[in-house]
PDB file of C-alpha atoms in Angstrom:
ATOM      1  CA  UNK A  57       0.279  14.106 -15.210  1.00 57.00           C
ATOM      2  CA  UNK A  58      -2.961  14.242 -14.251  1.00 61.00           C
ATOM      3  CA  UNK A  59      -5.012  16.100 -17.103  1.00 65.00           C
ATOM      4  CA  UNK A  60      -6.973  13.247 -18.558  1.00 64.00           C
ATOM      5  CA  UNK A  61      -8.670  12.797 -14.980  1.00 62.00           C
ATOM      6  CA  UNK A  62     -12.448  14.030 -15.030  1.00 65.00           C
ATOM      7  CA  UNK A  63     -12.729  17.736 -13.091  1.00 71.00           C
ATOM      8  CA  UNK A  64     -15.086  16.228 -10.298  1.00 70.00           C
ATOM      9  CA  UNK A  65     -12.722  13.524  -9.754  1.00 64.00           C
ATOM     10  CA  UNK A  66      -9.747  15.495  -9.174  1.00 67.00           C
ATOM     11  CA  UNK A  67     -11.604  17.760  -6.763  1.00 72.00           C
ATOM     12  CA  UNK A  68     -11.845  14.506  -4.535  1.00 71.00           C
ATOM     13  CA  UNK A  69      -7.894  14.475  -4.710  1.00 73.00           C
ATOM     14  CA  UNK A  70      -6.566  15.174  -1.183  1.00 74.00           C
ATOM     15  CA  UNK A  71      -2.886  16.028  -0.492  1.00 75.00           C
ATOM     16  CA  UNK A  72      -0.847  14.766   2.649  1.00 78.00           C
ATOM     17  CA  UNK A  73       1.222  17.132   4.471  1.00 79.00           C
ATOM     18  CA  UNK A  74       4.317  16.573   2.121  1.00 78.00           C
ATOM     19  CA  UNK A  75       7.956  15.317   3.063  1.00 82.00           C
ATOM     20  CA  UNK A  76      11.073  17.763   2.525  1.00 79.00           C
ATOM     21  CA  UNK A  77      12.733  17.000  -0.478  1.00 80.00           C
ATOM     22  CA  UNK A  78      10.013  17.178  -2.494  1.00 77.00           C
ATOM     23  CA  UNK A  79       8.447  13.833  -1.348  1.00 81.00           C
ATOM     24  CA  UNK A  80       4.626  14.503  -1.878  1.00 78.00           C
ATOM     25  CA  UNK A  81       1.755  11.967  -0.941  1.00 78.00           C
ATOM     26  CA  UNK A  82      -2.178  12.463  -3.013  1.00 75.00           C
ATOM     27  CA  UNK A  83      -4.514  10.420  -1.497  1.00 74.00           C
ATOM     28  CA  UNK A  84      -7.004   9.589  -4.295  1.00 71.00           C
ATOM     29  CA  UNK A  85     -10.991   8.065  -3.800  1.00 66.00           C
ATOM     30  CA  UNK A  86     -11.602   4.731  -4.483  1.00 59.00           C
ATOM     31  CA  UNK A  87     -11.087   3.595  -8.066  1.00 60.00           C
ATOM     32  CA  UNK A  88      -9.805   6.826  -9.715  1.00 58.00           C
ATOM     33  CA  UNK A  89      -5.642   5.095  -9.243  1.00 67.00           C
ATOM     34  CA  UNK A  90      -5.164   2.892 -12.413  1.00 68.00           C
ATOM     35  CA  UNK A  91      -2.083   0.729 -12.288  1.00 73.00           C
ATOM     36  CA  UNK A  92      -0.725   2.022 -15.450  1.00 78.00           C
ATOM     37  CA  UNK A  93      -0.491   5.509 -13.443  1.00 78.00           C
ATOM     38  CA  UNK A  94       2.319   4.243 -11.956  1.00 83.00           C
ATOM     39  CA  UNK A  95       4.354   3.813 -14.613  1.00 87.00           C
ATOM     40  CA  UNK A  96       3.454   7.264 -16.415  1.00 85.00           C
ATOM     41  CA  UNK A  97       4.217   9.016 -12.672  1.00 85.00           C
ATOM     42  CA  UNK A  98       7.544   7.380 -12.650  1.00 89.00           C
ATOM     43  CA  UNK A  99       8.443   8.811 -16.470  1.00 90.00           C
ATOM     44  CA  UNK A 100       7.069  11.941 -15.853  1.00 87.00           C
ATOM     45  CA  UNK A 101       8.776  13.140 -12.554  1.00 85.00           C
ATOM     46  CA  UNK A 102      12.108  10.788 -13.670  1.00 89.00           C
ATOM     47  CA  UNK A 103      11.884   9.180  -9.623  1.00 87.00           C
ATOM     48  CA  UNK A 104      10.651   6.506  -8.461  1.00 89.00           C
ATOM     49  CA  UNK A 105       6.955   6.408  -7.025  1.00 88.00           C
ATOM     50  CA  UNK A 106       4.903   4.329  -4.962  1.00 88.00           C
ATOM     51  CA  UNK A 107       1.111   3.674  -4.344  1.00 86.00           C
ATOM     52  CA  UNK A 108      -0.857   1.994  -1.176  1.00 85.00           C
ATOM     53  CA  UNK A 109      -4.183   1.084  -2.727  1.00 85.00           C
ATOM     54  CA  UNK A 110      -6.214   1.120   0.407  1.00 85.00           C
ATOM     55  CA  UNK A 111      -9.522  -1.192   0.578  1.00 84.00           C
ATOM     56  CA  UNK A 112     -11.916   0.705   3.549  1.00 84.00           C
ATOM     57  CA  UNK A 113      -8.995   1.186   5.485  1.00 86.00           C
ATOM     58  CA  UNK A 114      -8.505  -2.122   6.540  1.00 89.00           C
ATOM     59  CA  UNK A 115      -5.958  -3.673   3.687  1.00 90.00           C
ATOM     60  CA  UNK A 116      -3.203  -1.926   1.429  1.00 89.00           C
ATOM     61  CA  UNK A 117      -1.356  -3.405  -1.182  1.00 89.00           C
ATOM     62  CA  UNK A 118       1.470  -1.007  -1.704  1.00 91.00           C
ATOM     63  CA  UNK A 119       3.543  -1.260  -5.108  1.00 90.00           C
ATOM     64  CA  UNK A 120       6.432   0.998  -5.737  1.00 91.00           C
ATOM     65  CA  UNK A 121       8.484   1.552  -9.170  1.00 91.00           C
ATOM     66  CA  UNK A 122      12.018   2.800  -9.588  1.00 91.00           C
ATOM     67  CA  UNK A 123      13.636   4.509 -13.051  1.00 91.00           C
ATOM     68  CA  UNK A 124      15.141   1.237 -13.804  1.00 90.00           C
ATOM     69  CA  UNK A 125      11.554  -0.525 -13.957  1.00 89.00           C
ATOM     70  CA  UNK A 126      12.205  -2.207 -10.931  1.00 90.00           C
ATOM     71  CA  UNK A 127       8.785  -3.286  -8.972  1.00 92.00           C
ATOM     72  CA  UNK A 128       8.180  -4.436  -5.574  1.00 93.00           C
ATOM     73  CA  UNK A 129       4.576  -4.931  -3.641  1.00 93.00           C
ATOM     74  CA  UNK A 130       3.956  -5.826  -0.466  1.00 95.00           C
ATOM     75  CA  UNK A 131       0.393  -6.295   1.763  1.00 95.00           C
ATOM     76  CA  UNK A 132      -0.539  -3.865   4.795  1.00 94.00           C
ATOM     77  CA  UNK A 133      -2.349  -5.605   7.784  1.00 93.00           C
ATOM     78  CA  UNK A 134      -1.921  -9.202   6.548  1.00 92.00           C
ATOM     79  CA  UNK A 135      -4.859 -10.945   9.014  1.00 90.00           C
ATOM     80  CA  UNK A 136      -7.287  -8.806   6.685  1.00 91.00           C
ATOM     81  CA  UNK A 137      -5.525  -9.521   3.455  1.00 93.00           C
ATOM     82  CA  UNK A 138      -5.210 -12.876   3.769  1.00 93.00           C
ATOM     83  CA  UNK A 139      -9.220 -12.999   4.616  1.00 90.00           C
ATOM     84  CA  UNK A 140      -9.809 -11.128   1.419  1.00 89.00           C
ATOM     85  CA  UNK A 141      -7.244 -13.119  -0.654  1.00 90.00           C
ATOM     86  CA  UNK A 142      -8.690 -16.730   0.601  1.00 88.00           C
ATOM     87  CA  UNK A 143     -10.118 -18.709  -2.190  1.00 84.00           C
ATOM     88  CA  UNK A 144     -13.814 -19.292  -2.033  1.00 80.00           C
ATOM     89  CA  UNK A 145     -14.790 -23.144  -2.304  1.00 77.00           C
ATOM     90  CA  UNK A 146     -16.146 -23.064  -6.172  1.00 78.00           C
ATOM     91  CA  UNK A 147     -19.670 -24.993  -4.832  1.00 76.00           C
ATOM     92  CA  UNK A 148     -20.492 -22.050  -2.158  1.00 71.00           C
ATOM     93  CA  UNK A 149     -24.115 -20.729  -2.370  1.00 73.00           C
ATOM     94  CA  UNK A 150     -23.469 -17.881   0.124  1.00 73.00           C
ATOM     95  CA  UNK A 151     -20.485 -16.362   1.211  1.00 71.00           C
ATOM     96  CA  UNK A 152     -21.959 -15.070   4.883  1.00 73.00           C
ATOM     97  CA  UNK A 153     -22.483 -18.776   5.764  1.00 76.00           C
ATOM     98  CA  UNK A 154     -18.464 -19.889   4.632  1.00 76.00           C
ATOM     99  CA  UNK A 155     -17.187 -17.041   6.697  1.00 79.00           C
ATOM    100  CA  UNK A 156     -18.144 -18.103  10.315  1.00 81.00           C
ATOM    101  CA  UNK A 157     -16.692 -21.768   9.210  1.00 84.00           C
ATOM    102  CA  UNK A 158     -13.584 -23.874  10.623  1.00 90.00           C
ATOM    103  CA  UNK A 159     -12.645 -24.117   7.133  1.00 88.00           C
ATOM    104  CA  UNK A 160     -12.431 -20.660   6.219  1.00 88.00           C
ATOM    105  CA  UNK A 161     -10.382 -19.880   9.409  1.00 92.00           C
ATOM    106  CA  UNK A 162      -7.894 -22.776   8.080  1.00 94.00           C
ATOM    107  CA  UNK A 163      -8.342 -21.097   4.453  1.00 91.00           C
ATOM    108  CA  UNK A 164      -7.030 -17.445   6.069  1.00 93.00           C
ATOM    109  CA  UNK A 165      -4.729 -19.331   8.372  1.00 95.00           C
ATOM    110  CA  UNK A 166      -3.025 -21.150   5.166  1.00 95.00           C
ATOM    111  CA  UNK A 167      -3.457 -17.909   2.998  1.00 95.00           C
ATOM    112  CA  UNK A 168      -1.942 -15.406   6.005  1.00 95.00           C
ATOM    113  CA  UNK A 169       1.243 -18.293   6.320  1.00 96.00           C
ATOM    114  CA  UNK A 170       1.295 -17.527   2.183  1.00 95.00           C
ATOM    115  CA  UNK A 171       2.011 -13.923   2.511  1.00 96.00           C
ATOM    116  CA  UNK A 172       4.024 -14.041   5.875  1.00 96.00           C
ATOM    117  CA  UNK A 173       6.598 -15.671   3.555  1.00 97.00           C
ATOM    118  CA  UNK A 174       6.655 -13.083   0.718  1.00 96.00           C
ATOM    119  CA  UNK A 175       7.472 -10.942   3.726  1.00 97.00           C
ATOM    120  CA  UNK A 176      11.469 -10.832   3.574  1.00 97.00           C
ATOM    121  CA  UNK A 177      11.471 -10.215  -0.123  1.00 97.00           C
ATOM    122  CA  UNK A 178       9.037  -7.277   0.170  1.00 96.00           C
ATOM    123  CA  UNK A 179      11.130  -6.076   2.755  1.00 96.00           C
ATOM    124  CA  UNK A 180      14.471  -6.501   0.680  1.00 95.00           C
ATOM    125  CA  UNK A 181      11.864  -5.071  -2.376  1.00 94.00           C
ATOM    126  CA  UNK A 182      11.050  -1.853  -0.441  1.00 94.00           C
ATOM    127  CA  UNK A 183      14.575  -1.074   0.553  1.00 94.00           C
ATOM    128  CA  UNK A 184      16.161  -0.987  -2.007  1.00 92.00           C
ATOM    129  CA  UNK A 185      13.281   1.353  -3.769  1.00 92.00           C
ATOM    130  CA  UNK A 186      14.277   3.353  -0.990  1.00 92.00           C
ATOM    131  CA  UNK A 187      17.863   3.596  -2.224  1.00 91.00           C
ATOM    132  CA  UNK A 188      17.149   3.959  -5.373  1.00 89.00           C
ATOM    133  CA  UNK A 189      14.856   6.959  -4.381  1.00 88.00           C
ATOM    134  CA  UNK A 190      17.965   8.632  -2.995  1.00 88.00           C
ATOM    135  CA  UNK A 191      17.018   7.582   1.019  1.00 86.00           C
ATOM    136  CA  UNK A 192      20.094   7.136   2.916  1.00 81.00           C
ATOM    137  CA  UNK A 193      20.122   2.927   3.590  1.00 76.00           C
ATOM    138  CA  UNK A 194      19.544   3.973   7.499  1.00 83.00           C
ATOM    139  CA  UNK A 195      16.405   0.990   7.587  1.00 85.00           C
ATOM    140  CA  UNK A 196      16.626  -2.559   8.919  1.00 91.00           C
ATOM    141  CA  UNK A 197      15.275  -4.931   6.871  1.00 94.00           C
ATOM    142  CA  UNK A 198      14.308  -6.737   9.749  1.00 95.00           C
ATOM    143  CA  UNK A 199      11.974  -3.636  11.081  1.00 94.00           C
ATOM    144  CA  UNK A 200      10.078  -3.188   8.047  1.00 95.00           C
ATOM    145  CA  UNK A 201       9.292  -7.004   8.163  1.00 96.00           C
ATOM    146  CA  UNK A 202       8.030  -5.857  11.601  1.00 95.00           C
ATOM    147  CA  UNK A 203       5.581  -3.391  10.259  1.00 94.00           C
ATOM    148  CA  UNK A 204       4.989  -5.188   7.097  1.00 95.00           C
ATOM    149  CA  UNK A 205       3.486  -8.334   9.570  1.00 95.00           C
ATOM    150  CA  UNK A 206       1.658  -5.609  12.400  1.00 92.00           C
ATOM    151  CA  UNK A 207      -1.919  -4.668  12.396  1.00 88.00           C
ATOM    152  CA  UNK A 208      -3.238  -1.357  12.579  1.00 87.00           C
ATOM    153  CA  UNK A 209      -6.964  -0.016  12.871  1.00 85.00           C
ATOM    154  CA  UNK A 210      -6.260   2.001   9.471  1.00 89.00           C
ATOM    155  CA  UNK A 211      -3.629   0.695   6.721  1.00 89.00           C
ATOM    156  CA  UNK A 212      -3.232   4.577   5.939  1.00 89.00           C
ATOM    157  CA  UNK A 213      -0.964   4.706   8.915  1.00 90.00           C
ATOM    158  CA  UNK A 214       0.971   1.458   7.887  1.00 92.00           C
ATOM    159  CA  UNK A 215       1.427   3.208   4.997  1.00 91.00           C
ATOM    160  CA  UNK A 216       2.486   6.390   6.401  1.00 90.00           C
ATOM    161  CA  UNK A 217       4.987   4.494   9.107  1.00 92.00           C
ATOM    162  CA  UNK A 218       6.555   2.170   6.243  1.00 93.00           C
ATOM    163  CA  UNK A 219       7.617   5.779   4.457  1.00 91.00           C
ATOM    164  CA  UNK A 220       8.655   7.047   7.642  1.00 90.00           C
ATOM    165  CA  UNK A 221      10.489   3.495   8.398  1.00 92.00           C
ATOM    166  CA  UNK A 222      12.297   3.363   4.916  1.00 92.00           C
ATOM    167  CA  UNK A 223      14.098   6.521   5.955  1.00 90.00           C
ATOM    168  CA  UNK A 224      11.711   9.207   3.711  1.00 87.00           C
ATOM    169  CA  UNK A 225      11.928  12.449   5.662  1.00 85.00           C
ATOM    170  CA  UNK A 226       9.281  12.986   8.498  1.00 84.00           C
ATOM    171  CA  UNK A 227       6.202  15.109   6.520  1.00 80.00           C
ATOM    172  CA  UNK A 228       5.388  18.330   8.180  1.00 75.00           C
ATOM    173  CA  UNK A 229       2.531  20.236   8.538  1.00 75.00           C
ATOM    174  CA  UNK A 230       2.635  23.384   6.899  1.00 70.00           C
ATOM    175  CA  UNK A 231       3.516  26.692   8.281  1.00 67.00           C
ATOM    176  CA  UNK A 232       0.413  28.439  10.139  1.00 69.00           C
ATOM    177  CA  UNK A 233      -0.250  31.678   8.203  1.00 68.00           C
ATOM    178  CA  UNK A 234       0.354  34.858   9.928  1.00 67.00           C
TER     179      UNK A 234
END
């Protein structure tokens, strides 16, 4: 799946402890995931796939794919995405001078009400991916709106606890060696 990657890159390709049932999670460095990937990864294994693309830690945007073509996305730690997403005012000289402004706090305030609506359908988006993946329907949609709307000091976890939420078994560390 992976071949046309550069050798260096790949060496920066780190693997999660993985989930039982063959559930496995790469964590790749910054800018090596193209979108397209996601489509090829879904073909080539014949499941569905998701991906978190994770900005510093702060903000994920996770999209996952089923067999059917089906897409969903939803933001991790929506305070910081929102303050990302704003719109800059077109006539801004410098950005460091709009941040620390009433107006950009009502920009992030309007922008962070934008996405806390998308919320329910990126919930309803997620699950069914979920059953489609084969997870037994055991989430509440209204729990993964939960997590989908908390803040955490690293989206990695979000990410981590939204698998873990949808029902995907527990991942495991891997047996000490004797």
């Amino acid at each position: 799946m992976f071949d046309s990657i550069d050798q260096e890159l790949k060496d920066t390709v780190r693997a999660w402890w993985p989930r039982p049932g063959g559930w496995q999670t790469l964590q790749f460095d910054h800018g090596l995931w193209e979108d397209d990937y996601l489509s090829a990864l879904v073909e080539w294994t014949g499941t569905p796939a998701c991906v978190a693309d994770v900005s510093d830690s702060d903000i994920g945007l996770v999209t996952g794919l089923g067999t059917n073509g089906q897409r969903w996305q939803a933001w991790l730690n929506l305070g910081m995405a929102a303050a990302l997403l704003v719109e800059e005012p077109e006539d801004l000289d410098d950005v460091s001078l709009w941040v620390s402004t009433p107006e950009f706090d009502e920009a992030v305030r309007r922008k962070r009400t934008e996405l806390r609506a998308d919320v329910p359908a990126d919930a309803e988006g997620a699950l069914l991916w979920a059953a489609a993946a084969g997870i037994p329907a055991t989430a509440e949609q209204s729990r993964i709106e939960e997590l989908l709307c908390s803040q955490e000091t690293f989206a990695e976890d979000l990410f981590s606890a939204l698998l873990d939420e949808l029902g995907f078994p527990q991942a495991t560390p891997p047996a000490p060696e004797p």
